[in-house]
Coordinates of N, CA and C in Angstrom, one line a residue:
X1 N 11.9 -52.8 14.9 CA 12.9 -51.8 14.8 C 12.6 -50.8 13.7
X2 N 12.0 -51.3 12.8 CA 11.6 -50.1 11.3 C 10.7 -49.5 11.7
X3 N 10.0 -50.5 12.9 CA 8.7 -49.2 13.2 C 9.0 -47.7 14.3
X4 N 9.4 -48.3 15.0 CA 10.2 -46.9 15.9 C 11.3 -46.8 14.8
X5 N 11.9 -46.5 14.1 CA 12.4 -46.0 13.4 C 12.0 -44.9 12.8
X6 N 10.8 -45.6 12.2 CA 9.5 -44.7 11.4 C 8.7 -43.8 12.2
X7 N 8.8 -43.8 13.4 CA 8.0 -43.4 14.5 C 8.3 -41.6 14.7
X8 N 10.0 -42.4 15.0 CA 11.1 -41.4 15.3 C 11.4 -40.3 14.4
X9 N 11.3 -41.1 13.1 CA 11.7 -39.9 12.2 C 10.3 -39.0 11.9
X10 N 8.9 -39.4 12.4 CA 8.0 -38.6 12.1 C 7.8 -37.5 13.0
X11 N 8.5 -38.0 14.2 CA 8.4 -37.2 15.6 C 9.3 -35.9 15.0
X12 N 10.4 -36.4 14.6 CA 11.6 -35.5 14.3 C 10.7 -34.3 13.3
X13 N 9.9 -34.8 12.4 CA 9.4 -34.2 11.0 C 8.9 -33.2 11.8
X14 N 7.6 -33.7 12.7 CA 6.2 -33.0 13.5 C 7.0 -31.8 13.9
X15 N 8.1 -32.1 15.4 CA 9.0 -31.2 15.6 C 9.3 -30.1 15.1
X16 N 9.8 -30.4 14.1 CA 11.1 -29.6 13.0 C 9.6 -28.4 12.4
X17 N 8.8 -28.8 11.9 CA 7.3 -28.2 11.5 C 6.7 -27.2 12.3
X18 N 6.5 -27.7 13.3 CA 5.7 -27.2 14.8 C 7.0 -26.4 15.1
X19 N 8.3 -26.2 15.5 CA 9.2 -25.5 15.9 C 9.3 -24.1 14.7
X20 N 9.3 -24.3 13.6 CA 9.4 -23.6 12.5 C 7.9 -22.1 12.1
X21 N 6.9 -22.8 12.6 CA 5.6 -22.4 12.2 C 5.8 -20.9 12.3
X22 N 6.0 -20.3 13.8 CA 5.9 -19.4 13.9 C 6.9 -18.2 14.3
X23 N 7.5 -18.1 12.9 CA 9.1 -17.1 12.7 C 8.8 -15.7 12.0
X24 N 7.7 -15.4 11.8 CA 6.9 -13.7 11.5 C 6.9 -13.5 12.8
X25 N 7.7 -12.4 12.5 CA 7.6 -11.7 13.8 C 6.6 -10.3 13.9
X26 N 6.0 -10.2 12.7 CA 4.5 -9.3 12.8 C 3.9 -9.7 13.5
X27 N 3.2 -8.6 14.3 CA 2.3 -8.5 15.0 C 0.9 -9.2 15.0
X28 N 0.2 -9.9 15.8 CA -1.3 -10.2 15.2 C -2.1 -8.9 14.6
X29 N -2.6 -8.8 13.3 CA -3.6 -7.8 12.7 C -2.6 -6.8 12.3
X30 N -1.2 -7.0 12.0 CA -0.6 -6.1 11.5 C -0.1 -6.5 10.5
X31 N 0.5 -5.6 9.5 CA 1.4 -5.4 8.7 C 2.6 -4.7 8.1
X32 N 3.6 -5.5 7.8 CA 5.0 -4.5 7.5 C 4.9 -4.0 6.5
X33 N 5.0 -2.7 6.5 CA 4.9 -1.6 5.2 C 6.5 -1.1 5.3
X34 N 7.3 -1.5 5.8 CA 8.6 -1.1 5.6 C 9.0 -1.2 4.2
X35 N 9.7 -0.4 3.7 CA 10.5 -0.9 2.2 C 11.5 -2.2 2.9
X36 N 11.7 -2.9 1.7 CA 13.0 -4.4 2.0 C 14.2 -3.7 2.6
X37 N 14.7 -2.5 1.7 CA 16.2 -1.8 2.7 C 16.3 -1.5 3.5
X38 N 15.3 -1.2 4.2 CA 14.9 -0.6 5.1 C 15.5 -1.0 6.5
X39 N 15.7 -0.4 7.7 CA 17.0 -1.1 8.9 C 15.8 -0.9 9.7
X40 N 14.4 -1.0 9.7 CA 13.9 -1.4 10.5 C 12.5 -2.3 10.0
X41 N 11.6 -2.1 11.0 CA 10.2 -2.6 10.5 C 9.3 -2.1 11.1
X42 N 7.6 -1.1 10.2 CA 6.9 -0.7 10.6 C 6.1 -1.3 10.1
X43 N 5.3 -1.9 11.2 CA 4.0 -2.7 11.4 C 2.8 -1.8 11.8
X44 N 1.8 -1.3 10.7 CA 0.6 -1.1 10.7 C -0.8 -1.9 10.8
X45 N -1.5 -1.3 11.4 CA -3.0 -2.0 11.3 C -3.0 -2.7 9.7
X46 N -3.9 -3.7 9.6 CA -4.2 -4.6 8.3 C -4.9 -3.7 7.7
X47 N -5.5 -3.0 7.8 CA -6.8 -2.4 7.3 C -6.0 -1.5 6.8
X48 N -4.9 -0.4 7.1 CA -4.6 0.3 6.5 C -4.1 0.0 5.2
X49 N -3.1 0.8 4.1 CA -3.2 1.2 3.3 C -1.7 1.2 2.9
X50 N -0.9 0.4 2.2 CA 0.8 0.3 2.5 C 0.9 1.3 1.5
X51 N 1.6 3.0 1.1 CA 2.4 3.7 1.0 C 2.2 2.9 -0.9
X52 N 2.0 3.8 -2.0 CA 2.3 3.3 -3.0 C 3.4 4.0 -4.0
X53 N 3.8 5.0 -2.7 CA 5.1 6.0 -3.5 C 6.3 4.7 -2.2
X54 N 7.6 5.2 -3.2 CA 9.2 4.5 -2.9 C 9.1 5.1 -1.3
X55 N 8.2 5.1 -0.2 CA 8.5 5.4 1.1 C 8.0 4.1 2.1
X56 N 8.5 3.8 3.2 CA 7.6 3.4 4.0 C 6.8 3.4 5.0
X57 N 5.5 3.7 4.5 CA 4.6 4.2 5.5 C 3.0 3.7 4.9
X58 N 2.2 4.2 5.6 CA 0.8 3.9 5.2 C -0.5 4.6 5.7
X59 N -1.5 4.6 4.8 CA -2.6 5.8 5.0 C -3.6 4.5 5.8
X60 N -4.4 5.7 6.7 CA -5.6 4.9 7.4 C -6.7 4.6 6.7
X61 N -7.4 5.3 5.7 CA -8.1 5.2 4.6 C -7.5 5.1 3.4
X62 N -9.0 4.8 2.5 CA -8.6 5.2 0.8 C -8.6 6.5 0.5
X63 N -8.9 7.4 1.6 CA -9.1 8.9 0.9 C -8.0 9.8 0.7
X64 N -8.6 10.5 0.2 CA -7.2 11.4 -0.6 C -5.9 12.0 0.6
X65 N -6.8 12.7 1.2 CA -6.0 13.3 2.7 C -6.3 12.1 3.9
X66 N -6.2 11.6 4.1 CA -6.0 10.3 5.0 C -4.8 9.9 5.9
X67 N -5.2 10.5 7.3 CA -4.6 10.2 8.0 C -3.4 9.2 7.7
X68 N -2.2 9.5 8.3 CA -0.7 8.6 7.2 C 0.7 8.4 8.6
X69 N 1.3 7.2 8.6 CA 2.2 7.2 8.9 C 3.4 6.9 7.8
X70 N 4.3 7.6 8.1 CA 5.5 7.0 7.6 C 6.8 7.4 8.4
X71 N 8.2 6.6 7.8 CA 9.3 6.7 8.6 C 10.1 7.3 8.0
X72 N 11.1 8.2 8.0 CA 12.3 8.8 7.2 C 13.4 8.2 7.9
X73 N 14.7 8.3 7.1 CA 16.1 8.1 7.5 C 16.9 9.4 7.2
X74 N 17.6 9.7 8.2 CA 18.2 10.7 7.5 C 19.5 10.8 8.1
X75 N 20.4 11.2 7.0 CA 22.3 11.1 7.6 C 22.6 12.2 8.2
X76 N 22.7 12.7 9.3 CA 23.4 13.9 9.5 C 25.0 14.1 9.5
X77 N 25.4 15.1 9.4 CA 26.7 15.0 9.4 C 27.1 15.5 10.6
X78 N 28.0 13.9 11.2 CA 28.8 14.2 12.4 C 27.4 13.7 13.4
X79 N 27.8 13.5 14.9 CA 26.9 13.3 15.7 C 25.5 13.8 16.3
X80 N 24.4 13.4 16.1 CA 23.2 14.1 16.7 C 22.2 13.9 17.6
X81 N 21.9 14.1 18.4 CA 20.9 13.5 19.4 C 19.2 14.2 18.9
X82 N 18.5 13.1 19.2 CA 16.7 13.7 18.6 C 16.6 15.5 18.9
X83 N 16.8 15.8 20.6 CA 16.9 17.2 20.5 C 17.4 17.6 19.6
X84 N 18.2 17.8 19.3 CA 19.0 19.0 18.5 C 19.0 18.8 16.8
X85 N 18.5 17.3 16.5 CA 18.2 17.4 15.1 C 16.5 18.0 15.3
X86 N 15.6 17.9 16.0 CA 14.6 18.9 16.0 C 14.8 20.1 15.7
X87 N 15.8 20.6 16.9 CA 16.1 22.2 17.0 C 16.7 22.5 15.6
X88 N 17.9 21.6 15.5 CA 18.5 22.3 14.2 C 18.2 22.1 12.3
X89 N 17.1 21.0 12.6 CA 16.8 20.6 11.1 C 15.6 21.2 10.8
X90 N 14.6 20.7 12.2 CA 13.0 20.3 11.7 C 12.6 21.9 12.2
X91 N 12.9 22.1 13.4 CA 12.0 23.7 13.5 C 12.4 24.9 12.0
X92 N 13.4 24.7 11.9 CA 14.1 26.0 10.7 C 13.4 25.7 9.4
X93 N 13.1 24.4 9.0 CA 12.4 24.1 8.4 C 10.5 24.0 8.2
X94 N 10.2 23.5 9.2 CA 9.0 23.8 9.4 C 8.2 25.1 9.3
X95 N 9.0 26.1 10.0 CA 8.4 27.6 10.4 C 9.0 27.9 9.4
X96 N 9.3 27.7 8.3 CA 9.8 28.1 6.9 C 9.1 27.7 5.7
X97 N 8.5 26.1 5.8 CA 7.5 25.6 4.8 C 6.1 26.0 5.0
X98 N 5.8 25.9 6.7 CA 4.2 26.2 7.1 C 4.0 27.1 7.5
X99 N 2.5 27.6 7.1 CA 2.0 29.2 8.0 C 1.3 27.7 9.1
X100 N 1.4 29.2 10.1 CA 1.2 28.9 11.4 C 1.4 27.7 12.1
X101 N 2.5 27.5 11.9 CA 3.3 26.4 12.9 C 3.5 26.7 14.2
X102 N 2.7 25.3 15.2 CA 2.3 25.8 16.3 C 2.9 24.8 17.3
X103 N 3.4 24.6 18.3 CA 4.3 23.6 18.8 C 2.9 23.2 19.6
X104 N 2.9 21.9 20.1 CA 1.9 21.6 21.3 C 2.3 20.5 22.3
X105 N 3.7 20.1 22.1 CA 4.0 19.0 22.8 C 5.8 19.0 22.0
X106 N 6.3 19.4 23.4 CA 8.0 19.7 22.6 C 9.1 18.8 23.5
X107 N 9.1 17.5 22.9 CA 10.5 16.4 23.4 C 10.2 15.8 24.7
X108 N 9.2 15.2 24.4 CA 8.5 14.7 26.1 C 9.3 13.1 25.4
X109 N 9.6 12.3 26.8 CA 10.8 11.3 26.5 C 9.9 10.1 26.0
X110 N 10.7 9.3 25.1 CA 9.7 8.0 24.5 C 10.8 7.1 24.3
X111 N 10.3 5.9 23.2 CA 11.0 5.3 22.7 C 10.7 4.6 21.4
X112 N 11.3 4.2 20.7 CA 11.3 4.0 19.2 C 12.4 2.8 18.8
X113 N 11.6 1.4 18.7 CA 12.2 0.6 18.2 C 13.5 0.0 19.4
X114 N 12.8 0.5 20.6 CA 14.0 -0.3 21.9 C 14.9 1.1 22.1
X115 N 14.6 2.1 21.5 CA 15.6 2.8 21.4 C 15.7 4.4 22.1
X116 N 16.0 5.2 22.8 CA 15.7 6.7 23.6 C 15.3 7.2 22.5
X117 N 14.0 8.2 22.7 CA 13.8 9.1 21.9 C 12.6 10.3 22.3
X118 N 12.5 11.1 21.3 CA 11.6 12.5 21.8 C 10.5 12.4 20.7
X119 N 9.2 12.9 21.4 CA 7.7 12.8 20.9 C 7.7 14.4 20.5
X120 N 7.3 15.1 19.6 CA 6.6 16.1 19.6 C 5.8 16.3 18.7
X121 N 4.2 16.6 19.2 CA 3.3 17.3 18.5 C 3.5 18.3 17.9
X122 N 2.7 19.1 16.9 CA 2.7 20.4 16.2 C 1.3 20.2 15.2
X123 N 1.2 21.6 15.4 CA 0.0 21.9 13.9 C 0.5 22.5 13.0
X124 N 0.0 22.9 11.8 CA 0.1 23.8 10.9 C -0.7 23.7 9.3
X125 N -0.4 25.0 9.1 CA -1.7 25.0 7.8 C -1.0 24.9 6.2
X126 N -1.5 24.0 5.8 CA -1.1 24.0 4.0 C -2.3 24.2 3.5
X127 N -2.0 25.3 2.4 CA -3.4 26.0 2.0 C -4.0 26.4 2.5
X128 N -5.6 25.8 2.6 CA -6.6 25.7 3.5 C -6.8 25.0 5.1
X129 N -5.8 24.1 4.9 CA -6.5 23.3 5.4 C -5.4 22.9 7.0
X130 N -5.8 23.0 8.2 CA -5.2 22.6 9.5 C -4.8 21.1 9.7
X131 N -3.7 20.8 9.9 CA -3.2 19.6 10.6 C -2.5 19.8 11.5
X132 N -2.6 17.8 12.1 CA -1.8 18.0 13.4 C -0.6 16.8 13.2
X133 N 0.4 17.0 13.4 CA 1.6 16.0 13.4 C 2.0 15.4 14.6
X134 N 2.6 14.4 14.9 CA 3.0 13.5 15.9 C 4.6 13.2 15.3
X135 N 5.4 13.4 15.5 CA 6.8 13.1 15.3 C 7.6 12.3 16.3
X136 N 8.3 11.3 16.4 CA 8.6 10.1 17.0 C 10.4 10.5 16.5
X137 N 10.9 11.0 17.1 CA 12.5 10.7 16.8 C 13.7 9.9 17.3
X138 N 14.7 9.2 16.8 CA 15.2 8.2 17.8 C 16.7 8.4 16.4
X139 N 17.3 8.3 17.5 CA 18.9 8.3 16.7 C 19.3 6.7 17.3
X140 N 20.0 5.9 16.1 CA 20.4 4.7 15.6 C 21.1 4.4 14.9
X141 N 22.4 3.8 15.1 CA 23.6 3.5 14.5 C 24.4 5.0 13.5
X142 N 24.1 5.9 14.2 CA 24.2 7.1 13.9 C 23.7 7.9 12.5
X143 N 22.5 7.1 12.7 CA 21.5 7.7 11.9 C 20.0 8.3 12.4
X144 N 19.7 9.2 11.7 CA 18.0 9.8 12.8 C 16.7 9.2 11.8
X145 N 16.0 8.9 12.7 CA 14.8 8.1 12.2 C 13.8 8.8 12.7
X146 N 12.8 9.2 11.9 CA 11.7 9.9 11.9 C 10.6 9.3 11.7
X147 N 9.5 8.9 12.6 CA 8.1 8.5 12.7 C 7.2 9.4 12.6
X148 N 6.4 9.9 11.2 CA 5.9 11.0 11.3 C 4.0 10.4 11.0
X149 N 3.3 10.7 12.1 CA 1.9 10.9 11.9 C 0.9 11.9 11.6
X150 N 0.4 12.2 10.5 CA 0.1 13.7 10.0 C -1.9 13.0 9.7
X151 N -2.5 14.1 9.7 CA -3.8 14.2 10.0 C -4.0 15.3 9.9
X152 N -5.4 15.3 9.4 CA -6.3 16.8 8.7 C -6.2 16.8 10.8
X153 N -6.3 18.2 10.8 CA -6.5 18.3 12.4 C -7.8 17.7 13.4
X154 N -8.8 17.9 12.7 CA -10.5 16.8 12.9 C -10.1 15.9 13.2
X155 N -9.3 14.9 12.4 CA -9.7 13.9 12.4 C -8.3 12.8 13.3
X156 N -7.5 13.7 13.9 CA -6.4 13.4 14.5 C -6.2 11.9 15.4
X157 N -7.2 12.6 16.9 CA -7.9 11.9 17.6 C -8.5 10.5 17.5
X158 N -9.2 10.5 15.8 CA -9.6 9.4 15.6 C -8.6 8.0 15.1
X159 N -7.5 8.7 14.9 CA -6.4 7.2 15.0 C -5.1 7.2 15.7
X160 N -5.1 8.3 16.7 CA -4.0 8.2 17.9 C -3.7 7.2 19.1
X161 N -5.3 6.3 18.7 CA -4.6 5.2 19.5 C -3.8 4.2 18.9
X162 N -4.3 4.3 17.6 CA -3.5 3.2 16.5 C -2.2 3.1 16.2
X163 N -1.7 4.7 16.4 CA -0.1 5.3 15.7 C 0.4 4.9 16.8
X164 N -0.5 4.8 18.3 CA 0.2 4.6 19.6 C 1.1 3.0 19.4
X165 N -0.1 2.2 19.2 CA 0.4 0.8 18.4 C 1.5 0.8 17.8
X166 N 1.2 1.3 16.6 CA 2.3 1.4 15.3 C 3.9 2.2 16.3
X167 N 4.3 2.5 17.1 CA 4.7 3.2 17.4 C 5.9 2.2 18.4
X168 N 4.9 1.7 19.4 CA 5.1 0.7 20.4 C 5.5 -0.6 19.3
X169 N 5.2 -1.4 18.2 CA 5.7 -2.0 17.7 C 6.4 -1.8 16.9
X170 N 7.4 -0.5 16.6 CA 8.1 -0.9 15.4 C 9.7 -1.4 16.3
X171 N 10.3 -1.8 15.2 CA 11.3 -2.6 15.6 C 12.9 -1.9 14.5
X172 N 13.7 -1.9 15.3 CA 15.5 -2.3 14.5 C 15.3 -3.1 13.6
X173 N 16.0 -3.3 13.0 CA 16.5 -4.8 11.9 C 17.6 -5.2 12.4

């Protein structure tokens, strides 16, 4: 009897172990660069680079201008859908901070974290120098959530399959 006893409680142990192992819900080869407060979770490539300023997001390299994702929150006041916080926040502002802001893809339908949302491309120049943005918008618990992918313009292409990832995997909390 002490030996199935002993049997049983190792079964239970093995169980309890093996059932527990795997509760990361990260991605294989990824990593959450989300901040802890954060109401969601953005899982980047390992290799990248987790954000060393109070945001969450992360660069593709160590280099200075290095391709970058990160996520904003923002409260609007009163109800907003992704259109119209584009229209009414981000264009008035954009074509106000950047020379030559250039639209190249405006509210084509997606999704963000399980959730409806609008894609739009754009370029524009700081300084010298041309980039291209990917913006990912999704309204949630009546707040807007911004996925923003920025890149020297060159070098855009070379991690738009990865942000596609990062993109497809982020998640709610």
């Amino acid at each position: 009897m002490k030996k199935i006893l002993t049997v049983l409680l190792l079964i239970a142990c093995l169980v309890s172990v093996v059932g527990c192992a795997n509760t990361d819900p990260t991605p294989d080869g990824m990593q959450n660069v989300a901040l802890e407060s954060a109401k969601y979770n953005l899982y980047v490539p390992e290799s990248w680079i987790p954000s060393s300023y109070n945001v969450s997001g992360a660069k593709a390299t160590a280099e200075d201008n290095a391709p970058n994702v990160i996520v904003t929150e923002h409260y609007p006041e009163g109800e907003v859908t992704a259109a119209a916080y584009w229209s009414e926040y981000c264009i008035p502002e954009y074509t106000t901070v950047f020379t030559s802001f250039t639209l190249i893809e405006e509210g084509a339908d997606t999704t963000l974290g399980g959730k409806d949302a609008k894609k739009y491309r754009f370029s524009y120049t700081f300084g010298d120098t041309l980039y291209q943005c990917q913006q990912v918008i999704a309204v949630y618990d009546f707040n807007v959530y911004v996925l923003t992918y920025t890149a020297v313009s060159t070098s855009y292409d070379t991690y738009v399959g990865e942000v596609e990832t990062v993109i497809s995997s982020f998640t709610f909390r």
